[in-house]
XYZ file of C-alpha atoms in Angstrom:
296
model
C 0.000 0.000 0.000
C 2.938 2.353 0.562
C 3.433 2.503 -3.229
C 0.058 4.167 -3.700
C 0.052 7.939 -4.235
C -2.049 10.145 -1.930
C -5.764 9.694 -2.576
C -6.242 13.414 -3.285
C -3.922 13.112 -6.301
C -5.958 10.232 -7.705
C -9.254 12.054 -7.120
C -7.890 15.139 -8.875
C -6.610 13.058 -11.796
C -9.950 11.263 -12.128
C -11.777 14.597 -12.275
C -9.339 15.882 -14.904
C -9.653 12.758 -17.056
C -13.452 12.857 -16.780
C -13.988 16.545 -17.520
C -11.195 16.948 -20.044
C -9.728 20.253 -18.837
C -7.998 21.636 -15.765
C -10.486 24.480 -15.620
C -13.503 22.179 -15.449
C -11.782 19.802 -13.027
C -10.852 22.710 -10.757
C -14.427 23.998 -10.808
C -15.791 20.540 -9.988
C -13.340 20.072 -7.124
C -13.706 23.679 -5.926
C -9.963 24.329 -6.135
C -7.750 26.526 -8.316
C -6.336 25.477 -11.686
C -2.748 25.742 -10.372
C -3.722 23.307 -7.610
C -4.930 20.808 -10.231
C -1.749 21.296 -12.288
C 0.424 20.825 -9.206
C -1.442 17.651 -8.212
C -1.058 16.255 -11.725
C 2.700 16.851 -11.770
C 3.034 15.296 -8.315
C 1.162 12.219 -9.544
C 3.350 12.001 -12.654
C 6.429 12.167 -10.431
C 5.037 9.368 -8.287
C 4.143 7.168 -11.278
C 7.327 8.000 -13.167
C 5.741 8.666 -16.570
C 3.801 11.460 -18.225
C 0.032 11.139 -17.928
C -0.930 14.115 -20.092
C 0.293 14.888 -23.610
C 0.887 18.632 -23.397
C 2.255 18.896 -26.946
C -1.248 19.061 -28.420
C -4.148 21.413 -27.830
C -6.308 20.579 -26.109
C -4.038 18.378 -24.017
C -5.074 14.738 -23.820
C -4.243 11.644 -21.825
C -1.249 9.574 -22.827
C -1.559 5.800 -23.125
C -0.334 5.519 -19.532
C -2.842 8.190 -18.524
C -5.690 6.241 -20.131
C -4.637 3.108 -18.250
C -4.463 4.921 -14.938
C -7.779 6.710 -15.578
C -9.546 3.379 -16.034
C -7.987 1.908 -12.913
C -8.731 4.954 -10.756
C -12.283 5.195 -12.038
C -13.004 1.551 -11.290
C -11.371 1.809 -7.872
C -13.285 4.909 -6.839
C -16.517 3.367 -8.122
C -15.866 0.298 -5.958
C -15.209 2.480 -2.914
C -18.404 4.434 -3.575
C -20.386 1.225 -3.953
C -18.984 -0.149 -0.695
C -19.905 3.032 1.148
C -23.439 2.745 -0.185
C -23.587 -0.836 1.040
C -22.463 0.291 4.495
C -25.078 3.044 4.569
C -27.715 0.547 3.467
C -27.007 -1.556 6.558
C -28.415 1.270 8.683
C -31.472 2.123 6.604
C -34.916 0.623 6.895
C -36.304 1.380 3.423
C -37.680 -1.871 2.068
C -39.179 -1.395 -1.393
C -36.222 -0.246 -3.498
C -34.609 -1.415 -6.713
C -31.200 -0.016 -7.695
C -30.425 0.018 -11.417
C -27.038 0.577 -13.051
C -26.829 1.614 -16.700
C -24.933 3.938 -19.002
C -25.600 7.667 -18.782
C -27.121 7.700 -22.260
C -29.428 4.775 -21.476
C -30.506 6.444 -18.228
C -31.107 9.855 -19.828
C -32.808 8.885 -23.073
C -34.426 5.503 -22.440
C -35.024 4.715 -18.770
C -35.843 8.049 -17.117
C -38.521 9.100 -19.656
C -40.283 5.764 -19.085
C -40.063 5.569 -15.281
C -43.290 7.553 -14.681
C -45.241 4.668 -16.193
C -43.520 2.247 -13.796
C -44.348 4.438 -10.800
C -47.947 4.704 -11.980
C -48.230 0.927 -11.889
C -46.007 0.331 -8.840
C -45.991 3.431 -6.608
C -44.755 1.368 -3.651
C -41.370 0.651 -5.299
C -38.610 3.263 -5.519
C -36.143 2.932 -8.407
C -32.630 4.253 -7.786
C -30.710 4.889 -11.018
C -26.905 4.880 -11.035
C -24.908 5.790 -14.136
C -21.265 4.855 -13.457
C -18.448 6.647 -15.237
C -17.524 3.484 -17.107
C -19.626 2.355 -20.061
C -19.775 -1.174 -18.612
C -22.332 -1.292 -15.777
C -21.755 -4.365 -13.621
C -23.545 -6.247 -10.892
C -21.902 -5.307 -7.596
C -23.219 -5.396 -4.021
C -26.020 -2.863 -3.835
C -26.891 -3.118 -7.552
C -30.063 -5.116 -8.239
C -30.285 -4.640 -12.010
C -27.683 -3.854 -14.684
C -28.837 -2.720 -18.127
C -25.861 -3.520 -20.348
C -24.821 -3.050 -23.949
C -22.573 -5.464 -25.768
C -22.466 -8.945 -27.233
C -23.493 -10.842 -24.087
C -21.467 -13.508 -22.353
C -21.658 -12.085 -18.824
C -21.324 -14.837 -16.292
C -22.442 -13.305 -13.026
C -26.118 -13.553 -12.091
C -28.882 -14.068 -14.653
C -28.897 -12.220 -17.987
C -31.721 -11.793 -20.469
C -31.518 -10.198 -23.923
C -33.788 -7.179 -24.328
C -33.359 -6.095 -27.943
C -30.863 -5.949 -30.777
C -29.182 -2.566 -30.966
C -29.191 -0.871 -34.349
C -27.000 2.064 -35.338
C -27.934 4.792 -37.802
C -26.622 8.323 -38.368
C -29.088 10.959 -37.169
C -29.312 14.698 -37.449
C -31.652 17.630 -37.121
C -34.389 17.204 -39.776
C -33.535 20.514 -41.462
C -29.848 19.584 -41.729
C -30.542 16.105 -43.119
C -32.981 17.566 -45.641
C -30.466 20.202 -46.757
C -27.594 17.711 -47.096
C -29.735 15.359 -49.167
C -30.978 18.215 -51.365
C -27.386 19.317 -52.007
C -26.301 15.760 -52.806
C -23.949 15.587 -49.816
C -23.194 12.025 -48.713
C -21.895 10.674 -45.427
C -18.366 10.745 -46.805
C -18.395 14.558 -46.729
C -21.191 15.421 -44.272
C -20.324 17.283 -41.038
C -19.921 14.758 -38.244
C -20.195 14.880 -34.455
C -17.878 12.506 -32.561
C -18.016 11.163 -29.009
C -14.488 10.397 -27.855
C -13.809 9.553 -24.245
C -11.971 6.919 -22.187
C -15.396 6.081 -20.727
C -17.083 4.908 -23.944
C -14.468 2.604 -25.422
C -16.971 -0.198 -25.999
C -19.219 1.894 -28.241
C -18.645 2.116 -31.967
C -17.406 5.383 -33.431
C -17.686 6.814 -36.914
C -14.549 4.948 -37.969
C -16.198 1.640 -37.021
C -19.385 2.624 -38.811
C -17.590 3.518 -42.043
C -15.633 0.282 -41.908
C -18.840 -1.719 -41.411
C -20.566 0.029 -44.319
C -17.552 0.102 -46.610
C -17.698 3.885 -46.816
C -14.500 5.743 -47.593
C -13.935 9.004 -45.774
C -10.840 11.148 -45.132
C -9.551 10.884 -41.586
C -10.323 13.616 -39.061
C -12.794 16.431 -39.220
C -15.895 17.252 -37.257
C -16.583 18.273 -33.699
C -15.699 16.018 -30.769
C -17.332 15.781 -27.345
C -16.464 13.612 -24.365
C -20.038 12.518 -23.625
C -23.118 11.629 -25.607
C -25.412 14.220 -24.015
C -23.252 17.151 -25.138
C -22.880 15.632 -28.586
C -26.652 15.171 -28.855
C -27.239 18.841 -28.062
C -24.898 19.844 -30.881
C -26.867 17.579 -33.214
C -30.204 19.075 -32.112
C -28.668 22.481 -32.904
C -28.007 21.339 -36.480
C -24.204 21.307 -36.264
C -23.691 17.838 -37.695
C -24.652 14.166 -37.766
C -23.903 11.678 -35.006
C -24.298 7.940 -34.667
C -27.700 7.201 -33.197
C -28.473 4.069 -31.215
C -31.994 2.701 -31.126
C -32.071 2.854 -27.327
C -30.893 6.455 -27.159
C -32.225 8.330 -30.189
C -35.237 6.161 -31.071
C -37.757 8.312 -29.208
C -36.353 11.573 -30.616
C -36.695 10.173 -34.132
C -40.274 9.069 -33.457
C -41.126 12.523 -32.134
C -39.524 14.259 -35.113
C -36.737 15.989 -33.194
C -34.142 13.941 -35.098
C -34.148 12.207 -38.461
C -32.410 9.040 -39.604
C -30.033 9.190 -42.514
C -31.873 7.268 -45.269
C -30.551 3.755 -45.728
C -27.962 4.226 -43.016
C -29.073 1.622 -40.457
C -26.445 -0.977 -39.543
C -26.513 -3.967 -37.201
C -23.098 -4.259 -35.551
C -24.046 -7.475 -33.764
C -24.637 -5.832 -30.399
C -27.690 -5.768 -28.152
C -29.005 -4.582 -24.801
C -29.301 -7.026 -21.934
C -30.707 -6.969 -18.421
C -28.789 -8.723 -15.655
C -29.844 -9.502 -12.094
C -28.596 -11.566 -9.197
C -29.110 -15.305 -9.559
C -31.993 -15.069 -7.075
C -33.509 -11.581 -7.528
C -35.932 -10.071 -5.060
C -39.631 -9.891 -5.834
C -39.413 -6.143 -6.507
C -36.475 -6.715 -8.845
C -38.504 -9.281 -10.792
C -41.365 -6.789 -11.048
C -39.008 -4.137 -12.425
C -37.354 -6.497 -14.915
C -40.739 -7.685 -16.172
C -41.703 -4.044 -16.720
C -38.442 -3.356 -18.612
C -39.116 -6.323 -20.870
C -42.645 -5.099 -21.570
C -41.291 -1.648 -22.440
C -38.761 -3.078 -24.883
C -41.434 -5.257 -26.514
C -43.487 -2.145 -27.321
C -40.683 0.199 -28.462
Protein backbone atom coordinates (compact mmCIF):
# COMPACT_ATOMS: atom_id res chain seq x y z
CA UNK A 1 0.00 0.00 0.00
CA UNK A 2 2.94 2.35 0.56
CA UNK A 3 3.43 2.50 -3.23
CA UNK A 4 0.06 4.17 -3.70
CA UNK A 5 0.05 7.94 -4.23
CA UNK A 6 -2.05 10.14 -1.93
CA UNK A 7 -5.76 9.69 -2.58
CA UNK A 8 -6.24 13.41 -3.29
CA UNK A 9 -3.92 13.11 -6.30
CA UNK A 10 -5.96 10.23 -7.70
CA UNK A 11 -9.25 12.05 -7.12
CA UNK A 12 -7.89 15.14 -8.87
CA UNK A 13 -6.61 13.06 -11.80
CA UNK A 14 -9.95 11.26 -12.13
CA UNK A 15 -11.78 14.60 -12.28
CA UNK A 16 -9.34 15.88 -14.90
CA UNK A 17 -9.65 12.76 -17.06
CA UNK A 18 -13.45 12.86 -16.78
CA UNK A 19 -13.99 16.54 -17.52
CA UNK A 20 -11.20 16.95 -20.04
CA UNK A 21 -9.73 20.25 -18.84
CA UNK A 22 -8.00 21.64 -15.76
CA UNK A 23 -10.49 24.48 -15.62
CA UNK A 24 -13.50 22.18 -15.45
CA UNK A 25 -11.78 19.80 -13.03
CA UNK A 26 -10.85 22.71 -10.76
CA UNK A 27 -14.43 24.00 -10.81
CA UNK A 28 -15.79 20.54 -9.99
CA UNK A 29 -13.34 20.07 -7.12
CA UNK A 30 -13.71 23.68 -5.93
CA UNK A 31 -9.96 24.33 -6.13
CA UNK A 32 -7.75 26.53 -8.32
CA UNK A 33 -6.34 25.48 -11.69
CA UNK A 34 -2.75 25.74 -10.37
CA UNK A 35 -3.72 23.31 -7.61
CA UNK A 36 -4.93 20.81 -10.23
CA UNK A 37 -1.75 21.30 -12.29
CA UNK A 38 0.42 20.83 -9.21
CA UNK A 39 -1.44 17.65 -8.21
CA UNK A 40 -1.06 16.26 -11.72
CA UNK A 41 2.70 16.85 -11.77
CA UNK A 42 3.03 15.30 -8.32
CA UNK A 43 1.16 12.22 -9.54
CA UNK A 44 3.35 12.00 -12.65
CA UNK A 45 6.43 12.17 -10.43
CA UNK A 46 5.04 9.37 -8.29
CA UNK A 47 4.14 7.17 -11.28
CA UNK A 48 7.33 8.00 -13.17
CA UNK A 49 5.74 8.67 -16.57
CA UNK A 50 3.80 11.46 -18.23
CA UNK A 51 0.03 11.14 -17.93
CA UNK A 52 -0.93 14.12 -20.09
CA UNK A 53 0.29 14.89 -23.61
CA UNK A 54 0.89 18.63 -23.40
CA UNK A 55 2.25 18.90 -26.95
CA UNK A 56 -1.25 19.06 -28.42
CA UNK A 57 -4.15 21.41 -27.83
CA UNK A 58 -6.31 20.58 -26.11
CA UNK A 59 -4.04 18.38 -24.02
CA UNK A 60 -5.07 14.74 -23.82
CA UNK A 61 -4.24 11.64 -21.82
CA UNK A 62 -1.25 9.57 -22.83
CA UNK A 63 -1.56 5.80 -23.13
CA UNK A 64 -0.33 5.52 -19.53
CA UNK A 65 -2.84 8.19 -18.52
CA UNK A 66 -5.69 6.24 -20.13
CA UNK A 67 -4.64 3.11 -18.25
CA UNK A 68 -4.46 4.92 -14.94
CA UNK A 69 -7.78 6.71 -15.58
CA UNK A 70 -9.55 3.38 -16.03
CA UNK A 71 -7.99 1.91 -12.91
CA UNK A 72 -8.73 4.95 -10.76
CA UNK A 73 -12.28 5.19 -12.04
CA UNK A 74 -13.00 1.55 -11.29
CA UNK A 75 -11.37 1.81 -7.87
CA UNK A 76 -13.28 4.91 -6.84
CA UNK A 77 -16.52 3.37 -8.12
CA UNK A 78 -15.87 0.30 -5.96
CA UNK A 79 -15.21 2.48 -2.91
CA UNK A 80 -18.40 4.43 -3.58
CA UNK A 81 -20.39 1.22 -3.95
CA UNK A 82 -18.98 -0.15 -0.69
CA UNK A 83 -19.90 3.03 1.15
CA UNK A 84 -23.44 2.75 -0.18
CA UNK A 85 -23.59 -0.84 1.04
CA UNK A 86 -22.46 0.29 4.50
CA UNK A 87 -25.08 3.04 4.57
CA UNK A 88 -27.72 0.55 3.47
CA UNK A 89 -27.01 -1.56 6.56
CA UNK A 90 -28.41 1.27 8.68
CA UNK A 91 -31.47 2.12 6.60
CA UNK A 92 -34.92 0.62 6.90
CA UNK A 93 -36.30 1.38 3.42
CA UNK A 94 -37.68 -1.87 2.07
CA UNK A 95 -39.18 -1.40 -1.39
CA UNK A 96 -36.22 -0.25 -3.50
CA UNK A 97 -34.61 -1.42 -6.71
CA UNK A 98 -31.20 -0.02 -7.69
CA UNK A 99 -30.43 0.02 -11.42
CA UNK A 100 -27.04 0.58 -13.05
CA UNK A 101 -26.83 1.61 -16.70
CA UNK A 102 -24.93 3.94 -19.00
CA UNK A 103 -25.60 7.67 -18.78
CA UNK A 104 -27.12 7.70 -22.26
CA UNK A 105 -29.43 4.77 -21.48
CA UNK A 106 -30.51 6.44 -18.23
CA UNK A 107 -31.11 9.85 -19.83
CA UNK A 108 -32.81 8.88 -23.07
CA UNK A 109 -34.43 5.50 -22.44
CA UNK A 110 -35.02 4.71 -18.77
CA UNK A 111 -35.84 8.05 -17.12
CA UNK A 112 -38.52 9.10 -19.66
CA UNK A 113 -40.28 5.76 -19.09
CA UNK A 114 -40.06 5.57 -15.28
CA UNK A 115 -43.29 7.55 -14.68
CA UNK A 116 -45.24 4.67 -16.19
CA UNK A 117 -43.52 2.25 -13.80
CA UNK A 118 -44.35 4.44 -10.80
CA UNK A 119 -47.95 4.70 -11.98
CA UNK A 120 -48.23 0.93 -11.89
CA UNK A 121 -46.01 0.33 -8.84
CA UNK A 122 -45.99 3.43 -6.61
CA UNK A 123 -44.76 1.37 -3.65
CA UNK A 124 -41.37 0.65 -5.30
CA UNK A 125 -38.61 3.26 -5.52
CA UNK A 126 -36.14 2.93 -8.41
CA UNK A 127 -32.63 4.25 -7.79
CA UNK A 128 -30.71 4.89 -11.02
CA UNK A 129 -26.90 4.88 -11.04
CA UNK A 130 -24.91 5.79 -14.14
CA UNK A 131 -21.27 4.85 -13.46
CA UNK A 132 -18.45 6.65 -15.24
CA UNK A 133 -17.52 3.48 -17.11
CA UNK A 134 -19.63 2.35 -20.06
CA UNK A 135 -19.77 -1.17 -18.61
CA UNK A 136 -22.33 -1.29 -15.78
CA UNK A 137 -21.75 -4.36 -13.62
CA UNK A 138 -23.54 -6.25 -10.89
CA UNK A 139 -21.90 -5.31 -7.60
CA UNK A 140 -23.22 -5.40 -4.02
CA UNK A 141 -26.02 -2.86 -3.84
CA UNK A 142 -26.89 -3.12 -7.55
CA UNK A 143 -30.06 -5.12 -8.24
CA UNK A 144 -30.29 -4.64 -12.01
CA UNK A 145 -27.68 -3.85 -14.68
CA UNK A 146 -28.84 -2.72 -18.13
CA UNK A 147 -25.86 -3.52 -20.35
CA UNK A 148 -24.82 -3.05 -23.95
CA UNK A 149 -22.57 -5.46 -25.77
CA UNK A 150 -22.47 -8.94 -27.23
CA UNK A 151 -23.49 -10.84 -24.09
CA UNK A 152 -21.47 -13.51 -22.35
CA UNK A 153 -21.66 -12.09 -18.82
CA UNK A 154 -21.32 -14.84 -16.29
CA UNK A 155 -22.44 -13.31 -13.03
CA UNK A 156 -26.12 -13.55 -12.09
CA UNK A 157 -28.88 -14.07 -14.65
CA UNK A 158 -28.90 -12.22 -17.99
CA UNK A 159 -31.72 -11.79 -20.47
CA UNK A 160 -31.52 -10.20 -23.92
CA UNK A 161 -33.79 -7.18 -24.33
CA UNK A 162 -33.36 -6.09 -27.94
CA UNK A 163 -30.86 -5.95 -30.78
CA UNK A 164 -29.18 -2.57 -30.97
CA UNK A 165 -29.19 -0.87 -34.35
CA UNK A 166 -27.00 2.06 -35.34
CA UNK A 167 -27.93 4.79 -37.80
CA UNK A 168 -26.62 8.32 -38.37
CA UNK A 169 -29.09 10.96 -37.17
CA UNK A 170 -29.31 14.70 -37.45
CA UNK A 171 -31.65 17.63 -37.12
CA UNK A 172 -34.39 17.20 -39.78
CA UNK A 173 -33.53 20.51 -41.46
CA UNK A 174 -29.85 19.58 -41.73
CA UNK A 175 -30.54 16.11 -43.12
CA UNK A 176 -32.98 17.57 -45.64
CA UNK A 177 -30.47 20.20 -46.76
CA UNK A 178 -27.59 17.71 -47.10
CA UNK A 179 -29.74 15.36 -49.17
CA UNK A 180 -30.98 18.22 -51.37
CA UNK A 181 -27.39 19.32 -52.01
CA UNK A 182 -26.30 15.76 -52.81
CA UNK A 183 -23.95 15.59 -49.82
CA UNK A 184 -23.19 12.02 -48.71
CA UNK A 185 -21.90 10.67 -45.43
CA UNK A 186 -18.37 10.75 -46.80
CA UNK A 187 -18.40 14.56 -46.73
CA UNK A 188 -21.19 15.42 -44.27
CA UNK A 189 -20.32 17.28 -41.04
CA UNK A 190 -19.92 14.76 -38.24
CA UNK A 191 -20.19 14.88 -34.46
CA UNK A 192 -17.88 12.51 -32.56
CA UNK A 193 -18.02 11.16 -29.01
CA UNK A 194 -14.49 10.40 -27.86
CA UNK A 195 -13.81 9.55 -24.24
CA UNK A 196 -11.97 6.92 -22.19
CA UNK A 197 -15.40 6.08 -20.73
CA UNK A 198 -17.08 4.91 -23.94
CA UNK A 199 -14.47 2.60 -25.42
CA UNK A 200 -16.97 -0.20 -26.00
CA UNK A 201 -19.22 1.89 -28.24
CA UNK A 202 -18.65 2.12 -31.97
CA UNK A 203 -17.41 5.38 -33.43
CA UNK A 204 -17.69 6.81 -36.91
CA UNK A 205 -14.55 4.95 -37.97
CA UNK A 206 -16.20 1.64 -37.02
CA UNK A 207 -19.38 2.62 -38.81
CA UNK A 208 -17.59 3.52 -42.04
CA UNK A 209 -15.63 0.28 -41.91
CA UNK A 210 -18.84 -1.72 -41.41
CA UNK A 211 -20.57 0.03 -44.32
CA UNK A 212 -17.55 0.10 -46.61
CA UNK A 213 -17.70 3.89 -46.82
CA UNK A 214 -14.50 5.74 -47.59
CA UNK A 215 -13.93 9.00 -45.77
CA UNK A 216 -10.84 11.15 -45.13
CA UNK A 217 -9.55 10.88 -41.59
CA UNK A 218 -10.32 13.62 -39.06
CA UNK A 219 -12.79 16.43 -39.22
CA UNK A 220 -15.90 17.25 -37.26
CA UNK A 221 -16.58 18.27 -33.70
CA UNK A 222 -15.70 16.02 -30.77
CA UNK A 223 -17.33 15.78 -27.35
CA UNK A 224 -16.46 13.61 -24.36
CA UNK A 225 -20.04 12.52 -23.63
CA UNK A 226 -23.12 11.63 -25.61
CA UNK A 227 -25.41 14.22 -24.01
CA UNK A 228 -23.25 17.15 -25.14
CA UNK A 229 -22.88 15.63 -28.59
CA UNK A 230 -26.65 15.17 -28.86
CA UNK A 231 -27.24 18.84 -28.06
CA UNK A 232 -24.90 19.84 -30.88
CA UNK A 233 -26.87 17.58 -33.21
CA UNK A 234 -30.20 19.07 -32.11
CA UNK A 235 -28.67 22.48 -32.90
CA UNK A 236 -28.01 21.34 -36.48
CA UNK A 237 -24.20 21.31 -36.26
CA UNK A 238 -23.69 17.84 -37.70
CA UNK A 239 -24.65 14.17 -37.77
CA UNK A 240 -23.90 11.68 -35.01
CA UNK A 241 -24.30 7.94 -34.67
CA UNK A 242 -27.70 7.20 -33.20
CA UNK A 243 -28.47 4.07 -31.22
CA UNK A 244 -31.99 2.70 -31.13
CA UNK A 245 -32.07 2.85 -27.33
CA UNK A 246 -30.89 6.45 -27.16
CA UNK A 247 -32.23 8.33 -30.19
CA UNK A 248 -35.24 6.16 -31.07
CA UNK A 249 -37.76 8.31 -29.21
CA UNK A 250 -36.35 11.57 -30.62
CA UNK A 251 -36.70 10.17 -34.13
CA UNK A 252 -40.27 9.07 -33.46
CA UNK A 253 -41.13 12.52 -32.13
CA UNK A 254 -39.52 14.26 -35.11
CA UNK A 255 -36.74 15.99 -33.19
CA UNK A 256 -34.14 13.94 -35.10
CA UNK A 257 -34.15 12.21 -38.46
CA UNK A 258 -32.41 9.04 -39.60
CA UNK A 259 -30.03 9.19 -42.51
CA UNK A 260 -31.87 7.27 -45.27
CA UNK A 261 -30.55 3.76 -45.73
CA UNK A 262 -27.96 4.23 -43.02
CA UNK A 263 -29.07 1.62 -40.46
CA UNK A 264 -26.44 -0.98 -39.54
CA UNK A 265 -26.51 -3.97 -37.20
CA UNK A 266 -23.10 -4.26 -35.55
CA UNK A 267 -24.05 -7.48 -33.76
CA UNK A 268 -24.64 -5.83 -30.40
CA UNK A 269 -27.69 -5.77 -28.15
CA UNK A 270 -29.00 -4.58 -24.80
CA UNK A 271 -29.30 -7.03 -21.93
CA UNK A 272 -30.71 -6.97 -18.42
CA UNK A 273 -28.79 -8.72 -15.66
CA UNK A 274 -29.84 -9.50 -12.09
CA UNK A 275 -28.60 -11.57 -9.20
CA UNK A 276 -29.11 -15.30 -9.56
CA UNK A 277 -31.99 -15.07 -7.07
CA UNK A 278 -33.51 -11.58 -7.53
CA UNK A 279 -35.93 -10.07 -5.06
CA UNK A 280 -39.63 -9.89 -5.83
CA UNK A 281 -39.41 -6.14 -6.51
CA UNK A 282 -36.48 -6.72 -8.85
CA UNK A 283 -38.50 -9.28 -10.79
CA UNK A 284 -41.37 -6.79 -11.05
CA UNK A 285 -39.01 -4.14 -12.43
CA UNK A 286 -37.35 -6.50 -14.92
CA UNK A 287 -40.74 -7.68 -16.17
CA UNK A 288 -41.70 -4.04 -16.72
CA UNK A 289 -38.44 -3.36 -18.61
CA UNK A 290 -39.12 -6.32 -20.87
CA UNK A 291 -42.64 -5.10 -21.57
CA UNK A 292 -41.29 -1.65 -22.44
CA UNK A 293 -38.76 -3.08 -24.88
CA UNK A 294 -41.43 -5.26 -26.51
CA UNK A 295 -43.49 -2.14 -27.32
CA UNK A 296 -40.68 0.20 -28.46
